[in-house]
Amino acid sequence: MQTYDLEANGLRGLNSTLQEQNGGTNKTAWEVVNPKGSHAIAVGLDSPIDVTVKGSTGYYCAGMNQQATVRVEGSVGPGVAENMMSGQVIVEGDASQYAGATGHGGLLVIKGNASSRCGISMKGIDIVVHGNIGHMCAFMAQAGNLVVCGDAGDALGDSCYEARLFVRGSVKSLGADCIEKEMRPEHIEILKDLLERAGSDAKPEEFKRYGSARQLYNFDVDNAQAY
Amino acid sequence: MDNKNIPRTEPIQSATFTNPINAEIRRAAATGIYDIRGGGAKRRVPHFDDLLFLGASVSRYPLEGYREKCETKVTLGTRFAKKPIELDIPVTIAGMSFGALSGPAKEALGRGASAAGTSTTTGDGGMTPEERGHSSKLVYQYLPSRYGMNPDDLRKADAIEVVVGQGAKPGGGGMLLGQKISDRVAEMRCLPKGIDQRSACRHPDWTGPDDLEIKILELREITDWQVPIYVKVGGTRPYYDTALAVKAGADVVVLDGMQGGTAATQDVFIEHVGLPTLACIRPAVQALQDLGVHREVQLIVSGGIRTGADVAKAMALGADAVAIGTAALIALGDNDPKWESEYQKLGTTTGAYDDWHEGLDPAGITTQDAELMKRVDPVDAGRRLRNYLKVMTLEAQTIARACGHNHLHNLEPEDLCALTMEAAAMARVPLAGTDWYPGKAGF
Ligand SMILES: Cc1cc2nc3c(=O)[nH]c(=O)nc-3n(C[C@H](O)[C@H](O)[C@H](O)COP(=O)(O)O)c2cc1C
């Protein structure tokens, strides 16, 4: 286990050290101490290393992650795992706005609650939130799965495309063009796998599925008020 | 009196309800949707044509045309980047997306720009291997849609341009209509084929200058502080936008006026939102000067740049470089008279064709149609672009030498006068034949 003291050694040193492991390393386990809410911790990683952040982080923790597993033993600021491509990011606490924004792949797990716009513009990432999520989540979500074990706030899935949204609790309101959809066996399979990997004991059968009604895919004047 | 002999009034067309306005009312009534088109503002606004250079005189001596050097090199990104971009000429190719433009057109832009020693820029839709391969210096745009955004391409870029806005549509997002969504475009954007692809008007994971500062930090951390980070804004509040971009940590500010082209937006947006390019430059330069970073943070100006004279005028007002979109497409063959019969079939004519979003471009540039895009030979079109870039540079040098300058960067506002009051006020240079401009202190 390698330990990096962020307060003592600075952000640039942390990211360049972790990024140096891109392309092969035997130093696979890292611990970051004294994060103190710093921004851009463990961004741009591209190797199958394990990074544990001992505390809470600021904006964009694990941004654009590839391959690495980043675990935050605290809460995260806005844009955790933004544009993640692959790998895993696990947040033990809560997440601020835009968690997993525009992510293309990999798995983001939030053990607490996620704030507004979680999964905004997601492009293939899987996100599992153990708690609740705020308003405008999965706005313009293109692809991937958003799983919410608690409740969802206002305007879930507004203007979403092909992303699948699964919510166990209540949904305060659905956004434009987002509807409840039939839960088919293949969806139960997807959910089962994601819940298992995210360490949740929720049952897939307890969830409802939401997604795009595909009514706004091509402009139609009769839908003008929905745009 | 015989009716036939009563003098008739002539039919008078309204200056308010003109034929084009009336046609638009009829079109809106028939379709229920606003007009979408490509290109920039077509209305006349105060522009570089309203400025003149004074040239040398007794008090200033000129440089010899072909004997005395007039440098054109420019370095972008000297503030924070480990590897600033060095260009041979101060004319760059603006961001235009693969998707809006065909693959061969993007390749031609790369070839032409590289041969002329300048950079080209990706657009909304990501980086293609063709354009990376053919561009010696490639700026990678970081846009609200994040279509195709990934860290591998980010690290392949020679600079990153965070796009906040565009002159054609400051405050607006993008729209690529279903007709242009080929399999390849759809795959790059992670969306189904054939649907309208909206690009958001603001970034999904930051709002405001304080967030932007953190976003720039993240991008620098991902790219090891190697490459310059530009911030592109549409011309609306150039003084504050420039100051805030500097505060957020930009290496370069790209400022795009309302004549700037777009691939597709509502006509009402293009014609009615934003400032003319001419009105943007002095406030932006003022902001840089007030912060003590003029020339340290470079300013790239775009929107309606067509000639070496435009380049020289933008630089005399304080820009470090310019960017061109529309003019580069014309050099490649856009709106060429040789396609006139096909333009007629589309209900338009050479020079006016702007339905780029429909994907039917006879010139094969703004299309994803496999047959039409064959009309662009990337080598030939690239050569034309290179020639055009060279001519613009020679023209700008001609003017700079005549004004006595051995580098284009030495052009200054004192080299200029204005033909109209409006241009004098906007450019803050004297009305021709006077030593006065509106707003000048002491009058
Ligand atoms: C076909 C086309 C596509 C464009 N696509 C983008 C884009 O993807 N991103 C962007 O920031 N600007 C885009 N622009 C705007 C240009 O980057 C630039 O600001 C503008 O073209 C400059 O003005 P000019 O066309 O008068 O030279 C596009 C412009 C055109 C003509």
XYZ file of C-alpha atoms and ligand atoms in Angstrom:
701
model
C 0.000 0.000 0.000
C 1.416 3.375 -1.070
C 0.300 6.377 0.938
C 0.133 9.901 -0.433
C -0.418 12.865 1.857
C -2.272 15.392 -0.275
C -1.928 18.240 2.164
C 1.812 17.792 2.456
C 2.657 16.996 -1.154
C 0.079 18.779 -3.274
C -2.388 17.934 -6.016
C -0.004 18.021 -8.980
C 2.237 15.471 -7.357
C -0.707 13.209 -6.571
C -2.161 13.148 -10.061
C 1.161 12.857 -11.809
C 2.182 9.998 -9.497
C -1.071 8.161 -10.073
C -0.980 8.857 -13.817
C 2.580 7.531 -13.973
C 1.087 4.137 -13.229
C -0.816 4.379 -16.557
C 0.507 1.626 -18.767
C 1.689 -0.916 -16.208
C 2.774 -0.906 -12.572
C 3.253 -3.106 -9.539
C 2.168 -0.343 -7.179
C -1.493 -1.172 -7.433
C -2.844 -0.012 -4.070
C -2.872 3.659 -3.101
C -4.204 5.592 -0.187
C -4.706 9.354 -0.277
C -4.752 10.976 3.136
C -5.750 14.529 4.057
C -7.838 15.223 0.938
C -9.573 18.099 2.770
C -12.163 18.643 0.058
C -9.600 19.297 -2.681
C -10.756 19.436 -6.291
C -9.694 17.143 -9.137
C -8.347 14.331 -6.971
C -7.291 11.199 -8.903
C -8.328 12.483 -12.330
C -7.238 11.084 -15.680
C -6.175 7.683 -14.344
C -5.746 4.895 -16.873
C -4.551 1.743 -15.134
C -6.186 -0.946 -13.006
C -5.001 0.498 -9.693
C -6.992 0.877 -6.461
C -7.094 4.321 -4.919
C -8.745 4.963 -1.563
C -9.326 8.571 -0.566
C -9.495 8.871 3.218
C -11.953 11.733 3.537
C -14.186 14.021 1.512
C -13.332 15.598 -1.825
C -14.233 18.708 -3.818
C -15.213 18.900 -7.488
C -14.504 16.299 -10.167
C -12.994 13.540 -8.067
C -11.968 10.668 -10.394
C -12.850 12.733 -13.474
C -12.490 10.893 -16.803
C -11.465 7.719 -15.003
C -10.325 4.727 -17.040
C -9.731 1.277 -15.530
C -8.940 2.418 -11.981
C -11.035 1.773 -8.889
C -11.388 4.919 -6.806
C -13.076 4.649 -3.408
C -13.902 7.784 -1.412
C -14.330 7.260 2.319
C -16.323 10.442 2.679
C -18.577 12.597 0.534
C -17.817 14.096 -2.855
C -18.381 17.522 -4.383
C -19.887 18.227 -7.798
C -19.092 16.127 -10.867
C -17.653 12.995 -9.281
C -16.507 10.575 -12.010
C -17.528 13.039 -14.693
C -17.025 11.570 -18.170
C -15.794 8.265 -16.707
C -14.900 5.754 -19.418
C -14.343 2.549 -17.441
C -13.349 1.287 -14.004
C -15.232 1.920 -10.766
C -15.817 4.835 -8.457
C -17.373 4.157 -5.062
C -18.482 6.939 -2.751
C -19.188 5.904 0.834
C -20.951 9.180 1.650
C -23.141 11.567 -0.359
C -22.525 13.153 -3.744
C -23.158 16.737 -4.793
C -24.549 17.806 -8.181
C -23.803 16.228 -11.562
C -22.489 12.898 -10.265
C -21.371 10.797 -13.222
C -22.119 13.576 -15.733
C -21.530 12.548 -19.365
C -19.911 9.258 -18.269
C -19.301 6.840 -21.125
C -18.681 3.645 -19.153
C -17.672 2.049 -15.875
C -19.634 1.856 -12.637
C -20.300 4.707 -10.191
C -21.693 3.701 -6.814
C -22.959 6.262 -4.314
C -23.743 4.723 -0.954
C -25.461 7.830 0.349
C -27.655 10.283 -1.551
C -26.914 12.111 -4.781
C -27.936 15.701 -5.393
C -29.485 17.233 -8.526
C -28.533 16.343 -12.089
C -27.011 13.008 -11.244
C -26.326 11.216 -14.547
C -26.845 14.346 -16.634
C -26.070 13.641 -20.282
C -24.790 10.145 -19.366
C -23.457 8.248 -22.359
C -23.120 4.650 -21.261
C -22.023 4.766 -17.614
C -23.826 2.707 -14.945
C -24.729 4.596 -11.785
C -26.146 3.018 -8.626
C -27.309 5.331 -5.836
C -28.183 3.586 -2.576
C -30.095 6.594 -1.260
C -32.187 9.297 -2.918
C -31.473 11.589 -5.852
C -32.388 15.238 -6.426
C -34.111 17.065 -9.272
C -33.340 16.905 -13.008
C -31.429 13.652 -12.754
C -30.631 11.883 -16.028
C -31.374 15.097 -17.947
C -30.645 14.395 -21.638
C -29.299 10.992 -20.589
C -28.205 9.188 -23.725
C -27.170 5.674 -22.703
C -26.340 3.530 -19.680
C -28.264 2.676 -16.497
C -29.185 4.835 -13.526
C -30.346 2.788 -10.523
C -31.864 4.573 -7.524
C -32.661 2.531 -4.426
C -34.415 5.455 -2.740
C -36.605 8.223 -4.156
C -36.123 10.523 -7.145
C -36.776 14.281 -7.187
C -38.541 16.425 -9.768
C -38.244 16.068 -13.534
C -36.531 12.710 -13.659
C -35.183 11.834 -17.096
C -36.141 15.090 -18.775
C -35.460 14.907 -22.532
C -33.664 11.611 -22.080
C -32.679 9.404 -24.949
C -31.877 5.704 -24.606
C -30.659 5.531 -20.990
C -32.545 3.179 -18.631
C -33.686 4.587 -15.308
C -34.660 2.299 -12.412
C -36.164 3.722 -9.228
C -37.259 1.715 -6.190
C -38.966 4.490 -4.249
C -41.144 7.371 -5.338
C -40.559 9.703 -8.261
C -41.647 13.238 -7.505
C -42.253 13.975 -11.171
C -41.109 12.828 -14.576
C -39.459 15.274 -16.966
C -40.507 15.949 -20.549
C -40.766 12.805 -22.680
C -39.904 10.468 -19.783
C -42.412 7.688 -19.039
C -42.707 4.582 -16.946
C -41.908 1.500 -18.980
C -42.505 -2.192 -18.752
C -39.957 -4.132 -16.716
C -38.957 -7.088 -18.853
C -36.777 -10.063 -17.858
C -33.703 -8.548 -19.488
C -34.117 -5.465 -17.291
C -34.365 -7.595 -14.176
C -31.088 -9.225 -15.236
C -29.354 -5.868 -15.721
C -30.617 -4.658 -12.348
C -29.627 -7.830 -10.542
C -26.104 -7.583 -11.824
C -25.749 -3.863 -11.032
C -27.210 -4.155 -7.524
C -24.898 -7.034 -6.782
C -21.833 -5.205 -8.022
C -22.871 -2.110 -6.079
C -23.263 -4.057 -2.849
C -26.975 -3.377 -2.474
C -29.394 -5.975 -1.169
C -32.401 -4.353 -2.816
C -34.516 -6.722 -4.908
C -34.786 -6.012 -8.660
C -38.526 -6.745 -8.492
C -39.025 -3.733 -6.218
C -37.977 -1.262 -8.941
C -39.881 0.504 -11.669
C -38.301 1.314 -14.993
C -38.446 4.710 -16.720
C -37.162 5.860 -20.073
C -37.796 7.938 -23.150
C -41.189 7.989 -24.841
C -39.172 8.993 -27.923
C -41.738 11.659 -28.807
C -39.181 14.484 -28.972
C -36.672 12.645 -31.143
C -37.667 14.576 -34.248
C -39.138 18.049 -34.072
C -42.904 18.288 -34.242
C -44.687 21.618 -33.801
C -47.435 20.006 -31.778
C -44.862 19.187 -29.095
C -43.387 22.703 -29.115
C -44.256 23.405 -25.486
C -42.234 20.352 -24.410
C -38.970 21.513 -25.950
C -62.559 61.930 -66.670
C -61.635 58.773 -68.520
C -60.470 56.199 -65.929
C -57.667 55.104 -68.194
C -56.103 58.523 -68.068
C -55.919 58.870 -64.267
C -52.281 58.807 -63.292
C -51.618 55.744 -61.105
C -49.483 55.658 -57.999
C -46.558 53.329 -58.386
C -46.730 50.095 -56.388
C -44.570 50.742 -53.341
C -42.931 47.922 -51.422
C -42.920 48.370 -47.687
C -39.570 48.916 -46.039
C -41.010 47.158 -42.993
C -42.890 44.295 -44.616
C -40.283 43.422 -47.219
C -40.612 40.473 -49.576
C -38.203 38.327 -47.551
C -40.093 39.147 -44.321
C -43.419 38.344 -45.926
C -42.050 35.101 -47.313
C -40.866 34.166 -43.832
C -44.318 34.902 -42.379
C -45.863 32.627 -44.988
C -43.273 29.913 -44.345
C -43.857 30.072 -40.582
C -47.619 29.968 -41.106
C -47.299 26.901 -43.295
C -44.883 24.911 -41.146
C -45.205 26.012 -37.518
C -41.456 25.898 -36.995
C -38.848 28.625 -36.948
C -36.370 28.836 -39.778
C -33.167 26.956 -39.131
C -30.116 27.619 -41.243
C -26.347 27.679 -41.244
C -23.941 30.599 -41.653
C -23.694 33.845 -39.742
C -25.638 37.103 -39.577
C -26.472 38.260 -43.102
C -27.675 41.718 -42.175
C -25.204 44.553 -42.561
C -23.555 45.545 -39.301
C -20.561 47.831 -38.689
C -17.552 45.776 -39.729
C -13.896 45.904 -40.662
C -14.915 47.410 -44.024
C -15.738 50.565 -42.088
C -12.095 50.985 -41.089
C -9.142 52.154 -43.181
C -5.411 52.032 -42.595
C -3.568 55.312 -42.742
C -0.288 53.993 -44.150
C 3.089 55.647 -43.794
C 3.777 59.350 -44.066
C 6.499 61.838 -43.156
C 6.287 60.871 -39.517
C 6.308 57.110 -40.144
C 8.389 55.357 -42.729
C 7.267 52.168 -44.475
C 9.168 48.920 -44.898
C 10.330 47.703 -48.293
C 7.805 45.223 -49.691
C 9.940 42.201 -50.558
C 13.190 43.150 -48.835
C 12.375 44.000 -45.249
C 10.929 41.299 -43.079
C 7.479 41.441 -41.614
C 7.064 38.589 -39.163
C 3.805 36.676 -38.880
C 4.543 34.063 -36.224
C 2.363 33.805 -33.150
C 2.675 31.746 -29.976
C -0.512 30.815 -28.157
C -0.690 29.578 -24.592
C 2.356 31.166 -22.984
C 0.653 31.726 -19.641
C 0.475 28.257 -18.060
C 0.972 25.532 -20.682
C 4.240 23.617 -20.810
C 3.855 23.359 -24.580
C 2.430 26.538 -26.099
C 1.297 26.355 -29.718
C 3.581 27.996 -32.234
C 1.951 29.061 -35.474
C 3.592 30.453 -38.597
C 0.629 32.661 -39.365
C -1.959 34.325 -37.125
C -4.936 32.868 -39.001
C -6.348 29.685 -37.476
C -9.184 27.401 -38.521
C -12.183 27.669 -36.188
C -13.978 24.721 -34.604
C -16.398 23.021 -36.978
C -17.818 19.673 -36.096
C -17.482 16.367 -37.818
C -21.139 15.731 -38.349
C -21.818 19.237 -39.522
C -18.960 18.794 -41.989
C -18.097 15.703 -44.009
C -15.005 13.605 -43.313
C -13.252 14.759 -46.520
C -13.976 18.409 -45.651
C -12.447 17.967 -42.187
C -9.433 16.276 -43.735
C -9.048 19.123 -46.233
C -9.131 21.671 -43.397
C -6.374 19.741 -41.642
C -4.257 19.488 -44.761
C -4.644 23.137 -45.728
C -4.016 24.468 -42.248
C -0.988 22.248 -41.691
C 0.552 23.253 -45.005
C 0.121 26.899 -44.073
C 1.612 26.341 -40.630
C -1.497 26.913 -38.577
C -3.927 25.004 -36.386
C -7.336 23.539 -36.945
C -10.045 22.774 -34.407
C -12.459 19.901 -33.769
C -16.104 20.704 -33.013
C -19.253 19.362 -31.488
C -18.993 15.647 -32.217
C -15.500 14.713 -31.178
C -12.142 14.105 -32.800
C -11.793 11.902 -35.867
C -8.582 10.015 -36.682
C -8.580 11.670 -40.128
C -8.489 15.149 -38.722
C -5.961 14.301 -36.009
C -3.815 12.604 -38.632
C -3.901 15.477 -41.079
C -3.626 18.371 -38.631
C -0.150 19.140 -37.384
C -1.749 21.265 -34.660
C -5.213 20.333 -33.503
C -7.304 22.159 -30.920
C -9.851 19.875 -29.205
C -13.123 21.505 -28.263
C -14.683 20.816 -24.870
C -18.370 21.507 -25.427
C -21.572 21.286 -23.384
C -22.738 18.204 -25.295
C -19.458 16.336 -24.623
C -20.240 14.240 -27.699
C -17.287 11.940 -28.290
C -15.364 13.440 -25.354
C -12.753 11.084 -23.945
C -9.424 11.390 -22.134
C -7.431 9.598 -24.848
C -8.350 12.193 -27.447
C -7.924 14.931 -24.859
C -4.333 13.868 -24.394
C -3.799 13.773 -28.175
C -4.805 17.415 -28.526
C -2.346 20.257 -28.942
C -4.716 22.572 -27.093
C -8.132 22.370 -25.448
C -10.867 24.899 -26.168
C -13.623 25.142 -23.560
C -16.584 26.417 -25.541
C -18.864 28.689 -23.553
C -20.541 30.253 -26.533
C -20.460 31.064 -30.204
C -21.041 34.429 -31.879
C -23.794 33.104 -34.107
C -25.809 31.971 -31.084
C -24.496 33.208 -27.749
C -26.614 31.476 -25.137
C -27.823 28.839 -27.547
C -27.091 25.187 -28.006
C -26.717 23.239 -31.195
C -28.914 21.151 -33.397
C -27.915 18.473 -35.839
C -31.007 17.318 -37.650
C -31.735 13.638 -38.159
C -30.927 13.780 -41.875
C -27.244 14.230 -41.085
C -26.940 11.496 -38.487
C -25.147 8.734 -40.335
C -24.077 5.533 -38.570
C -20.654 6.971 -37.887
C -21.907 10.286 -36.539
C -24.456 8.479 -34.362
C -21.852 6.148 -32.947
C -19.444 8.965 -32.101
C -22.219 10.760 -30.233
C -23.666 7.647 -28.478
C -27.146 8.300 -29.894
C -29.512 6.470 -32.232
C -29.289 7.127 -35.947
C -31.686 9.531 -37.620
C -32.876 11.511 -34.591
C -32.391 15.246 -34.079
C -29.368 15.729 -31.890
C -29.596 18.674 -29.588
C -26.467 20.071 -28.029
C -27.058 21.673 -24.668
C -26.564 25.420 -24.298
C -24.548 25.178 -21.110
C -22.117 22.743 -19.632
C -23.556 19.821 -17.677
C -21.107 19.991 -14.773
C -20.285 23.626 -14.173
C -21.900 27.052 -14.181
C -20.230 30.409 -13.694
C -16.636 31.581 -13.475
C -15.750 29.967 -10.143
C -16.735 26.529 -11.401
C -14.950 27.201 -14.687
C -11.745 27.771 -12.777
C -12.063 24.322 -11.187
C -13.001 22.738 -14.514
C -9.876 24.205 -16.104
C -7.840 22.873 -13.179
C -9.260 19.397 -13.773
C -8.485 19.524 -17.507
C -4.943 20.634 -16.760
C -4.479 17.875 -14.203
C -5.702 15.284 -16.719
C -3.342 16.584 -19.400
C -0.351 17.192 -17.110
C -0.423 20.975 -17.674
C 1.068 20.308 -21.104
C -1.290 22.035 -23.506
C -2.871 25.483 -23.602
C -6.475 25.866 -22.535
C -8.572 28.308 -24.538
C -11.969 29.643 -23.517
C -14.287 30.506 -26.406
C -17.091 33.004 -25.865
C -19.698 34.518 -28.138
C -19.594 38.307 -28.400
C -22.046 39.612 -25.812
C -20.246 41.129 -22.808
C -16.687 40.959 -24.095
C -15.123 43.005 -21.309
C -16.501 40.849 -18.498
C -16.303 37.544 -20.333
C -12.663 38.141 -21.146
C -11.881 39.224 -17.591
C -13.665 36.193 -16.141
C -11.966 33.799 -18.544
C -8.619 35.214 -17.462
C -9.607 34.912 -13.833
C -10.648 31.298 -14.411
C -7.177 30.526 -15.723
C -7.500 30.569 -19.506
C -4.322 30.712 -21.581
C -6.174 32.043 -24.604
C -9.531 33.774 -25.078
C -11.403 33.121 -28.320
C -13.980 35.792 -29.038
C -16.550 35.200 -31.762
C -18.740 38.036 -33.049
C -22.271 37.804 -34.410
C -21.228 37.425 -38.055
C -19.574 34.155 -37.077
C -20.951 31.124 -38.848
C -22.709 28.145 -37.347
C -23.681 24.781 -38.754
C -27.346 25.209 -37.850
C -29.375 27.496 -35.617
C -32.584 29.449 -35.668
C -32.341 32.398 -38.067
C -33.846 34.655 -35.390
C -30.921 33.790 -33.127
C -28.283 34.375 -35.780
C -29.659 37.774 -36.782
C -30.796 39.183 -33.437
C -28.479 38.063 -30.653
C -24.924 39.163 -30.025
C -22.501 41.936 -30.862
C -20.820 42.645 -34.186
C -17.232 41.416 -34.205
C -15.966 44.981 -34.536
C -17.674 45.957 -31.281
C -16.104 43.071 -29.354
C -12.405 43.612 -29.785
C -11.631 46.818 -27.920
C -13.545 45.910 -24.734
C -11.824 42.501 -24.672
C -8.396 44.075 -25.155
C -9.265 46.630 -22.495
C -10.023 43.804 -20.055
C -6.695 42.144 -20.831
C -4.884 45.441 -20.371
C -6.693 46.248 -17.136
C -5.592 42.875 -15.784
C -2.056 43.399 -17.066
C -2.144 40.308 -19.292
C -2.495 41.688 -22.825
C -0.191 39.504 -24.995
C 0.340 37.098 -22.068
C -3.177 35.762 -22.442
C -3.683 35.736 -26.185
C -6.856 36.895 -27.891
C -8.198 35.143 -30.985
C -10.974 36.998 -32.786
C -13.439 35.467 -35.220
C -16.677 36.264 -36.984
C -16.661 37.515 -40.562
C -12.914 37.457 -41.254
C -12.448 37.282 -45.026
C -9.255 38.999 -46.142
C -5.777 39.952 -45.073
C -7.156 43.434 -44.438
C -9.613 42.001 -41.913
C -6.757 40.093 -40.272
C -4.640 43.239 -40.075
C -7.509 45.310 -38.688
C -8.366 42.769 -35.994
C -4.718 42.651 -35.007
C -4.356 46.428 -35.045
C -7.229 46.581 -32.571
C -5.294 44.250 -30.281
C -6.027 40.647 -31.293
C -3.109 38.203 -31.342
C -4.657 36.019 -34.031
C -7.919 35.386 -35.841
C -9.967 32.300 -36.653
C -11.961 31.602 -39.794
C -14.872 29.267 -40.411
C -17.055 30.381 -43.306
C -14.172 31.697 -45.388
C -12.319 28.397 -45.025
C -15.397 26.519 -46.261
C -15.642 28.848 -49.269
C -11.983 28.182 -50.041
C -12.759 24.457 -49.959
C -15.570 24.994 -52.476
C -18.689 25.931 -50.513
C -21.218 28.022 -52.483
C -19.145 27.674 -55.648
C -20.861 28.944 -58.833
C -20.074 25.642 -60.536
C -22.959 24.085 -58.579
C -25.447 26.820 -59.553
C -27.919 24.505 -61.282
C -28.031 22.309 -58.195
C -28.478 25.286 -55.894
C -31.416 26.321 -58.091
C -32.979 22.909 -57.620
C -32.741 23.439 -53.869
C -34.541 26.769 -54.292
C -31.495 28.924 -53.697
C -28.508 30.340 -55.529
C -24.737 30.566 -55.311
C -23.676 32.650 -52.347
C -27.011 32.317 -50.576
C -27.036 28.574 -49.904
C -27.247 28.135 -46.141
C -29.462 25.108 -45.516
C -26.413 23.235 -44.297
C -28.422 21.345 -41.703
C -30.337 19.490 -44.411
C -27.268 17.587 -45.480
C -27.845 18.114 -49.219
C -24.846 20.377 -49.885
C -24.027 20.170 -53.610
C -20.402 21.014 -52.776
C -20.141 17.942 -50.504
C -18.917 19.937 -47.503
C -21.807 20.238 -45.049
C -23.167 16.767 -45.658
C -22.852 13.168 -44.521
C -24.127 11.828 -47.856
C -21.580 9.319 -49.141
C -22.016 10.355 -52.785
C -22.037 14.116 -52.271
C -18.980 14.106 -50.034
C -16.956 12.491 -52.841
C -17.074 15.895 -54.511
C -14.507 17.145 -52.014
C -11.024 15.989 -52.933
C -9.195 16.555 -49.642
C -5.829 17.090 -51.334
C -7.116 19.610 -53.853
C -9.382 21.400 -51.413
C -6.593 21.435 -48.830
C -4.300 23.086 -51.364
C -6.871 25.774 -52.077
C -7.199 26.474 -48.368
C -3.430 26.681 -48.020
C -3.239 29.147 -50.928
C -5.989 31.259 -49.470
C -4.337 31.334 -46.036
C -1.062 32.375 -47.684
C -2.799 35.167 -49.594
C -4.448 36.484 -46.427
C -1.074 36.501 -44.723
C 0.630 38.280 -47.637
C -2.117 40.881 -47.662
C -1.811 41.500 -43.942
C 1.964 41.798 -44.318
C 1.541 44.255 -47.181
C -0.529 46.495 -44.959
C 1.754 46.118 -41.942
C 4.836 47.067 -43.988
C 3.009 50.057 -45.435
C 2.352 51.137 -41.871
C 6.019 50.648 -41.016
C 5.765 47.479 -38.911
C 8.145 44.514 -38.953
C 5.656 42.208 -37.219
C 1.912 41.909 -37.621
C 1.668 42.243 -33.852
C 3.042 45.745 -34.061
C -0.039 46.976 -35.869
C -1.885 49.343 -33.543
C -5.096 51.352 -33.307
C -3.147 54.480 -34.313
C -2.774 52.910 -37.779
C -6.530 53.087 -38.304
C -9.345 55.519 -38.958
C -13.062 54.893 -39.315
C -15.439 55.677 -42.158
C -18.554 55.889 -40.021
C -19.447 57.202 -36.583
C -20.596 53.755 -35.551
C -17.337 52.107 -36.501
C -15.382 54.930 -34.861
C -17.287 54.394 -31.622
C -16.938 50.622 -31.681
C -13.304 50.453 -32.715
C -12.345 53.553 -30.713
C -10.390 54.978 -33.634
C -10.936 58.484 -35.051
C -13.490 59.214 -37.706
C -11.540 59.689 -40.958
C -10.093 63.174 -41.202
C -10.752 64.011 -37.546
C -9.038 63.241 -34.272
C -12.300 62.354 -32.605
C -14.399 59.299 -31.920
C -17.658 59.082 -29.974
C -16.950 58.511 -26.317
C -13.396 59.852 -26.473
C -12.526 61.636 -23.270
C -12.039 65.374 -23.439
C -14.753 66.135 -25.990
C -20.252 24.638 -40.453
C -19.857 25.256 -39.145
C -19.796 24.465 -38.018
C -19.420 25.016 -36.784
N -19.324 24.208 -35.693
C -18.881 24.730 -34.519
C -18.649 23.899 -33.406
O -18.838 22.696 -33.456
N -18.184 24.475 -32.259
C -17.916 25.824 -32.186
O -17.478 26.306 -31.154
N -18.135 26.620 -33.234
C -18.588 26.109 -34.393
N -18.737 26.937 -35.476
C -18.362 28.359 -35.354
C -16.901 28.560 -35.723
O -16.071 27.905 -34.801
C -16.508 30.043 -35.708
O -16.823 30.601 -34.460
C -17.151 30.855 -36.811
O -17.319 30.094 -37.962
C -16.290 32.072 -37.098
O -16.926 32.960 -37.949
P -16.807 32.938 -39.559
O -17.587 31.756 -39.995
O -17.417 34.202 -39.985
O -15.360 32.813 -39.918
C -19.124 26.400 -36.701
C -19.184 27.189 -37.856
C -19.541 26.650 -39.064
C -19.577 27.536 -40.271
